[in-house]
Tab-separated table of C-alpha atoms in Angstrom:
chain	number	residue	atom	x	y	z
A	901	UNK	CA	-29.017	186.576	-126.176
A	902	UNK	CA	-25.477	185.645	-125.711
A	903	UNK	CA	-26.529	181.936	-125.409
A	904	UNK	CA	-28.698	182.051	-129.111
A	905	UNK	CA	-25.067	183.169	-130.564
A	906	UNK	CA	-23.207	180.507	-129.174
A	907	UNK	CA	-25.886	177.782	-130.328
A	908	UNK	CA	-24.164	177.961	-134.236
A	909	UNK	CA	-20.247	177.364	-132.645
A	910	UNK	CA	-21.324	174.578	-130.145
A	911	UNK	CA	-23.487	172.823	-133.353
A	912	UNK	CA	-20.017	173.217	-135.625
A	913	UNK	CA	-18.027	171.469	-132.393
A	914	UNK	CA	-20.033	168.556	-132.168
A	915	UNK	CA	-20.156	167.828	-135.730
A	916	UNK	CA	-16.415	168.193	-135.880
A	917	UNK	CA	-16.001	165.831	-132.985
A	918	UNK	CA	-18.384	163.168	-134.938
A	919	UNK	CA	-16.358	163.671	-138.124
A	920	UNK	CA	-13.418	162.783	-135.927
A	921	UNK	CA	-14.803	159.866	-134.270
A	922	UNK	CA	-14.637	157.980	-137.500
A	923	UNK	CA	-11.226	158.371	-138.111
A	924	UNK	CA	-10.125	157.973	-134.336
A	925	UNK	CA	-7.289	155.151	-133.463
A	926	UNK	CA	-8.520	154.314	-130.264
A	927	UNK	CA	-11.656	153.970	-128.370
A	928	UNK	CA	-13.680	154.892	-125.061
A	929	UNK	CA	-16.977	154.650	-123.621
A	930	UNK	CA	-17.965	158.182	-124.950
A	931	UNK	CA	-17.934	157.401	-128.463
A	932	UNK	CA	-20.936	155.010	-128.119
A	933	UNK	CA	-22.694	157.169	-130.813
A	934	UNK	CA	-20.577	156.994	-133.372
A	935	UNK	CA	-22.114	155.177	-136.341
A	936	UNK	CA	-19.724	152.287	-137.877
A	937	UNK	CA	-18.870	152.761	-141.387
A	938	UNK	CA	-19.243	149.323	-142.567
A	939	UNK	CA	-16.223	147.262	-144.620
A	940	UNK	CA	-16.449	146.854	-148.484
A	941	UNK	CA	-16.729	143.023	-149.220
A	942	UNK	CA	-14.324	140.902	-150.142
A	943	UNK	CA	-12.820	140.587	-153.652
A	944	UNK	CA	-14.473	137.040	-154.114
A	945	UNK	CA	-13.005	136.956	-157.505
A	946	UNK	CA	-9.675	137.213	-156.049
A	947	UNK	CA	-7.111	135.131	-158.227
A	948	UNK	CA	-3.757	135.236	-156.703
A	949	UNK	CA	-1.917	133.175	-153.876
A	950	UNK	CA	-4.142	132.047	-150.997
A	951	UNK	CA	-3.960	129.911	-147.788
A	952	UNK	CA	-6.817	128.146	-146.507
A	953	UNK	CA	-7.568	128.148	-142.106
A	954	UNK	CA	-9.672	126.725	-140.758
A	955	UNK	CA	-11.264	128.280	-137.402
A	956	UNK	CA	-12.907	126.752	-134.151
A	957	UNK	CA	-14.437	128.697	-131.115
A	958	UNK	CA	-15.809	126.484	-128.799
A	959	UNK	CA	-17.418	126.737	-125.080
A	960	UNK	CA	-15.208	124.182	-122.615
A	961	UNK	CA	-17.610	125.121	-119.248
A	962	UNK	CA	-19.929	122.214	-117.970
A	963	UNK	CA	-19.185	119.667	-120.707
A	964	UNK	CA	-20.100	116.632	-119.862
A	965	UNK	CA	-17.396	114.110	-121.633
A	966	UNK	CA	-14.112	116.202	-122.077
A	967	UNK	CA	-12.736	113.262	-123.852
A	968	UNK	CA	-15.768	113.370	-126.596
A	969	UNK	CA	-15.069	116.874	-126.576
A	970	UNK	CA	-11.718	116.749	-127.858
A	971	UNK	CA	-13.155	113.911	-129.963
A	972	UNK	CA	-15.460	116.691	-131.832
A	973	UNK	CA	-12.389	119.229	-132.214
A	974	UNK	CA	-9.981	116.458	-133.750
A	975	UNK	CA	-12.813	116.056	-136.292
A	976	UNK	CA	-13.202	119.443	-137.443
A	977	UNK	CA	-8.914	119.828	-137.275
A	978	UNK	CA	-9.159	123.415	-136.820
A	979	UNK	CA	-5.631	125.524	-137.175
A	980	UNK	CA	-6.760	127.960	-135.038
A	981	UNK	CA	-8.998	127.323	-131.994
A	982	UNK	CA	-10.333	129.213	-129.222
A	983	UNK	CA	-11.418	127.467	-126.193
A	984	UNK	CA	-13.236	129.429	-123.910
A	985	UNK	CA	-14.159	129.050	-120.134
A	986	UNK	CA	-11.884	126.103	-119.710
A	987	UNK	CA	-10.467	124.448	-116.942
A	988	UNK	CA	-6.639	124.006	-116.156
A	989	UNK	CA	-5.524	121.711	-113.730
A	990	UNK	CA	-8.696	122.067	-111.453
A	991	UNK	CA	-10.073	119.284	-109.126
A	992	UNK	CA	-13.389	119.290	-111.385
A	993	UNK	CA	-11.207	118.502	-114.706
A	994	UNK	CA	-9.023	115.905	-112.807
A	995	UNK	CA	-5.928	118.629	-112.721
A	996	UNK	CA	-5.170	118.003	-116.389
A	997	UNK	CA	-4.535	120.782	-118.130
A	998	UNK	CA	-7.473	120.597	-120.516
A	999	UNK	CA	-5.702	123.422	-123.391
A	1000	UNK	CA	-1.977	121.121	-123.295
A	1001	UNK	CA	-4.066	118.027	-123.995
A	1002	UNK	CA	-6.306	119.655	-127.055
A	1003	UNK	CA	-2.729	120.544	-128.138
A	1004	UNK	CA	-0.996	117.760	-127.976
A	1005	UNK	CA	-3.729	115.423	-129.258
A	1006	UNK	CA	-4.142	118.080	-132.388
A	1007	UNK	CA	-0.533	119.285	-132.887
A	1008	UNK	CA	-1.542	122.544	-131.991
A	1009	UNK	CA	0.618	125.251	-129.490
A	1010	UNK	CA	-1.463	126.278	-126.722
A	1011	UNK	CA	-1.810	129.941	-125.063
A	1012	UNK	CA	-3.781	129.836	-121.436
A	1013	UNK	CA	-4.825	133.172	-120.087
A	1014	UNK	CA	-6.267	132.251	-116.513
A	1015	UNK	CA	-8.995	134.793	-115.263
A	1016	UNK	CA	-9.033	133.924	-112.033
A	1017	UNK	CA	-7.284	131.061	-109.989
A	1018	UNK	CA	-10.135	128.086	-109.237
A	1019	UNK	CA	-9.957	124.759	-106.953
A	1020	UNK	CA	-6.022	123.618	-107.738
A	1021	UNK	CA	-5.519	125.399	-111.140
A	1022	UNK	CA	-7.030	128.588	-113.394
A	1023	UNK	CA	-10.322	128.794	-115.044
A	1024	UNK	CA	-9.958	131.166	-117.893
A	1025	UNK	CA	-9.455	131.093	-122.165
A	1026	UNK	CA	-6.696	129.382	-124.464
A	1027	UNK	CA	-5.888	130.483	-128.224
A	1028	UNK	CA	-4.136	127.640	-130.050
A	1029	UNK	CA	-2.526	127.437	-133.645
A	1030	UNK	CA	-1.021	124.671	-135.314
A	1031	UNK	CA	1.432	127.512	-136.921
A	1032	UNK	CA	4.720	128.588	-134.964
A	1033	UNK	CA	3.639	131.097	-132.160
A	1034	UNK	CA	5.447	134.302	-132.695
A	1035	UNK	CA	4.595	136.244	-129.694
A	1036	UNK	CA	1.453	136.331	-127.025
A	1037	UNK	CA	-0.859	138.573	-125.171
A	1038	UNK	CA	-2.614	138.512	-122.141
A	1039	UNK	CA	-5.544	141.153	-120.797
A	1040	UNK	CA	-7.587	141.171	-117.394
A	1041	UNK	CA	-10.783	142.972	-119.230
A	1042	UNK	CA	-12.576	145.618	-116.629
A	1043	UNK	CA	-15.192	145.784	-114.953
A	1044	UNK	CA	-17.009	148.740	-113.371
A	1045	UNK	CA	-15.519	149.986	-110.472
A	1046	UNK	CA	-16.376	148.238	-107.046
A	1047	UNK	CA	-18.035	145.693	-109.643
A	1048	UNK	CA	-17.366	141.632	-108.184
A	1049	UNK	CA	-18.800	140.430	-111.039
A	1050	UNK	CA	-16.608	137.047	-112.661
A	1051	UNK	CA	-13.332	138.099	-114.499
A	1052	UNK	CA	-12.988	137.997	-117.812
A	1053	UNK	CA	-10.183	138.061	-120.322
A	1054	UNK	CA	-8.458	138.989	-123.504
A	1055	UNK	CA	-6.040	135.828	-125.015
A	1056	UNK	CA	-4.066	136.373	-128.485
A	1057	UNK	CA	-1.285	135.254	-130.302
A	1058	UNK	CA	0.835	136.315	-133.413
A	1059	UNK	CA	1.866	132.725	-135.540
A	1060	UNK	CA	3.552	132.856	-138.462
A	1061	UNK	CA	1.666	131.295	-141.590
A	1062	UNK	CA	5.213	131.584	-143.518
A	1063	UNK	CA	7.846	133.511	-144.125
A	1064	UNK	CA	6.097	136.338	-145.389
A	1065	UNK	CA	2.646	136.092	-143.795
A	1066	UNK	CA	1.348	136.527	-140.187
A	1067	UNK	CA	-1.775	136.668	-138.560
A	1068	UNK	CA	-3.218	137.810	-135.082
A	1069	UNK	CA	-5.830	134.988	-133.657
A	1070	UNK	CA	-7.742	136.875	-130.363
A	1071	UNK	CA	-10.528	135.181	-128.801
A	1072	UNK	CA	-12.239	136.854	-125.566
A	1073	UNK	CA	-15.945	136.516	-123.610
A	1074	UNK	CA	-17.431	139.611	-122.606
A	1075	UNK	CA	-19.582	139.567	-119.277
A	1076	UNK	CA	-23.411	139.495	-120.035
A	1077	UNK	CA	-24.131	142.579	-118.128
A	1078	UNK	CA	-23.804	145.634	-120.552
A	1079	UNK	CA	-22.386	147.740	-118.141
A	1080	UNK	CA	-19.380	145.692	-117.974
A	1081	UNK	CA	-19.389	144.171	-121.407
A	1082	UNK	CA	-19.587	147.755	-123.018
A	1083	UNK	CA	-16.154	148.469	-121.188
A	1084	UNK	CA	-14.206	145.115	-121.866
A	1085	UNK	CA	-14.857	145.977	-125.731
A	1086	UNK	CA	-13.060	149.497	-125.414
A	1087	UNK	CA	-10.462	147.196	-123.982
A	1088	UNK	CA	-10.425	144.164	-127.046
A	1089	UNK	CA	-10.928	147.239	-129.205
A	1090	UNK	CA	-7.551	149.128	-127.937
A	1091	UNK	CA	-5.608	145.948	-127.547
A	1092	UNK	CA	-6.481	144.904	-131.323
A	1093	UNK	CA	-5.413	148.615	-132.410
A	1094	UNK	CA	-2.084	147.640	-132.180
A	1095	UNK	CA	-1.971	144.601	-134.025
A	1096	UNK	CA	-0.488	144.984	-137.500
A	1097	UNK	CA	-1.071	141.743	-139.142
A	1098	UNK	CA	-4.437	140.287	-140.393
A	1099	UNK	CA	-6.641	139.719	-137.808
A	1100	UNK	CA	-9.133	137.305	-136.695
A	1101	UNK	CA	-11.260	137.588	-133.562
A	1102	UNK	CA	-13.553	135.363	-132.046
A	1103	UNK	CA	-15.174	134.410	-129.264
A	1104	UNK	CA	-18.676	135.196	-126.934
A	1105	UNK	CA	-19.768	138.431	-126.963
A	1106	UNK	CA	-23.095	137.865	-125.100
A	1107	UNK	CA	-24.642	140.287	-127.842
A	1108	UNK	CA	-27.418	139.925	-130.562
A	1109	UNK	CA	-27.573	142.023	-133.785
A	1110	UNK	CA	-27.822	145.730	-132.781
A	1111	UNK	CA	-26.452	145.542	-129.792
A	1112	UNK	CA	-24.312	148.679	-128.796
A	1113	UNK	CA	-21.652	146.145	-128.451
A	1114	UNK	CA	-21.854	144.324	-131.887
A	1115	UNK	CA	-22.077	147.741	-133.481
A	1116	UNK	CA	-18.895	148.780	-132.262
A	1117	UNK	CA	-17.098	145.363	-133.026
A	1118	UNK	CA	-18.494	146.320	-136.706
A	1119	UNK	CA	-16.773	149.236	-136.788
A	1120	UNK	CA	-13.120	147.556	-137.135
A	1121	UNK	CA	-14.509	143.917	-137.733
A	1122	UNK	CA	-16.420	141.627	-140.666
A	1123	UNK	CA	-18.487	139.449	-138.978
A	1124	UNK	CA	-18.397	135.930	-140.900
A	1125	UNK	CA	-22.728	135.953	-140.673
A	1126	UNK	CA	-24.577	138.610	-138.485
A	1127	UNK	CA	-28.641	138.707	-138.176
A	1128	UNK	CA	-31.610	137.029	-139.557
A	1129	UNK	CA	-30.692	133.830	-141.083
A	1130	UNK	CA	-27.004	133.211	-140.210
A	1131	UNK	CA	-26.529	129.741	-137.869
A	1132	UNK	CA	-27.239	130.113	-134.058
A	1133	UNK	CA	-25.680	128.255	-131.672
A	1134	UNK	CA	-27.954	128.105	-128.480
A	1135	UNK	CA	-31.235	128.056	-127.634
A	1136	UNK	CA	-32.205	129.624	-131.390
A	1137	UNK	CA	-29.488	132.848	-130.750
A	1138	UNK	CA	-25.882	133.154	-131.637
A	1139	UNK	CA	-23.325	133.798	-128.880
A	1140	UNK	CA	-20.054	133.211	-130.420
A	1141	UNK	CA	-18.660	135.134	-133.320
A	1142	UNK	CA	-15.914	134.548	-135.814
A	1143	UNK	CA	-14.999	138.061	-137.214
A	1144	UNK	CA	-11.654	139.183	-139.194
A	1145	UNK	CA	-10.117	141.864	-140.566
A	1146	UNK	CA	-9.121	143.630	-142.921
A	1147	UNK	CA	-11.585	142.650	-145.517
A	1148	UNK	CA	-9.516	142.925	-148.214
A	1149	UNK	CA	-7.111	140.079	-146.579
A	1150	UNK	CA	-9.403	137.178	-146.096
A	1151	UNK	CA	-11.741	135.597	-148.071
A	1152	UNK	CA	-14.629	133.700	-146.312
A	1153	UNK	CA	-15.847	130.715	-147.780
A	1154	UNK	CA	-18.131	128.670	-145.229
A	1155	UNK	CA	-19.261	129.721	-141.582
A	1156	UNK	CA	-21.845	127.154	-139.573
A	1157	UNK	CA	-22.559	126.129	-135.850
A	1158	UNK	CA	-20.360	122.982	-135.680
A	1159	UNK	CA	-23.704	120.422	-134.994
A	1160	UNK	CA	-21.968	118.296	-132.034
A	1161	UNK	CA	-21.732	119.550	-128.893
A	1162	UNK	CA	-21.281	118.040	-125.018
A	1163	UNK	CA	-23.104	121.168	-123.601
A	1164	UNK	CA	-25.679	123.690	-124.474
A	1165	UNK	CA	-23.636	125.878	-126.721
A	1166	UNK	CA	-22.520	124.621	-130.613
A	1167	UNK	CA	-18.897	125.541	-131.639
A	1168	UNK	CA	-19.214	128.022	-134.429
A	1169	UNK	CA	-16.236	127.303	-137.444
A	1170	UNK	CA	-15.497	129.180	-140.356
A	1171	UNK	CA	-13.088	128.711	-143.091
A	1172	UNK	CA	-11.544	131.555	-144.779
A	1173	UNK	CA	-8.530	132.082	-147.579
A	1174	UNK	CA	-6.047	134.141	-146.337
A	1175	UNK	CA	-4.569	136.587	-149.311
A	1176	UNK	CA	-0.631	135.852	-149.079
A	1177	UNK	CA	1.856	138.802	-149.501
A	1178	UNK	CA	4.820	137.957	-152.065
């Protein structure tokens, strides 16, 4: 009997702990149940002071011209670009540091986060801007404990667009086993928390549409194109995403799979109008 009267106190508790999920600043594997509450869209009639980025995230691993490579990148002239799973000063890429070239060759500033230490250099990810770098930020994501599965990692940095405006350019690649990927984006998620500025975050997250993962990401994030008919970028599915927030601070106006490639995966680009403060 005494467990029937408790059954009305334990249904108000979880309903209050829902109701607090969706205004909760940070995140942990527990909330996987929480339904997103999905952004308003963008003002597209929007009249006042904008600037116009252009975005690159591009796969570096198992190219097979890195010169061509850089080629495709100087023809899209990104101002911010995300290089993931690239080489930096390893035997295999000739110990050139593959992110100083890209920014040298593009006028960019380069940000290498190495996830692990391979042959004579780092194999990890590199955010670069062709704005003045303001600060940067590293993360080791996790893995499950006792898990030896490859490291992965968080790279950001804060560049000032003028004297007014900043922005926040993250790119990451989550593992493809959920078990570890649904923990590394508690991490992105917590890291990104504390970013103040307008946002943009890119990058693999080895997740289709209505995946626990993508869901979550949805929940702080606009994806620039998510689901049926938005442009894939290997082997018919999409595996890097260019996603920014808040809503009301960008404007997107195109969002493709770059068509040249020297390996399996597309770069995916977007361009979007950044609202300027006065």
């Amino acid at each position: 009997m005494k467990s029937v009267k408790l059954l009305p106190i334990i249904t108000l508790i979880v309903l209050m702990l829902v109701l607090l999920g969706g205004c909760r600043k940070s995140y942990s594997p527990g909330d996987w149940d929480v339904k997103p509450d999905l952004p308003t869209p963008p003002d597209q009639e929007y009249k006042g002071p904008t600037k116009s980025l252009k975005i690159m995230s591009i796969n570096m691993n198992r190219l097979t011209s890195f010169e061509e490579t850089v080629k495709i990148i100087e023809e899209y002239n990104p101002d911010f670009l995300f290089l993931r799973q690239v080489d930096s000063a390893t035997t295999r890429a000739e110990k050139v540091d593959r992110p100083g070239v890209i920014a040298q060759r593009l006028g960019m500033k380069s940000f290498f986060v190495k996830n692990f230490d391979y042959q004579t250099g780092g194999f990890g990810n590199a955010v670069l801007s062709k704005f003045p770098i303001l600060e940067t930020k590293a993360k080791i994501l996790s893995r499950e404990e006792g898990n030896t599965a490859e490291l992965r990692s968080l790279a950001s940095l804060k560049a000032k667009i003028d004297d007014k405006n900043e922005i926040h350019f993250t790119g990451t690649e989550l593992d493809p086993a959920a078990n570890n990927r649904n923990l590394q984006v508690i991490d992105i998620l917590n890291e990104t928390a504390k970013f103040q500025a307008p946002q943009l975050l890119v990058g693999n997250f080895n997740e289709q549409e209505g995946g626990v993962v993508i869901n979550y990401i949805k929940d702080v994030f606009t994806f620039g194109c998510l689901g049926t008919g938005c442009p894939t970028n290997s082997g018919g599915k999409v595996y890097d995403y260019i996603t920014y927030k808040a809503v009301d601070e960008f404007i997107l106006d195109k969002y493709a799979a770059y068509p040249k490639s020297q390996n399996t995966f597309l770069p995916m680009v977007a361009e979007v109008r950044l609202k300027l403060k006065q």
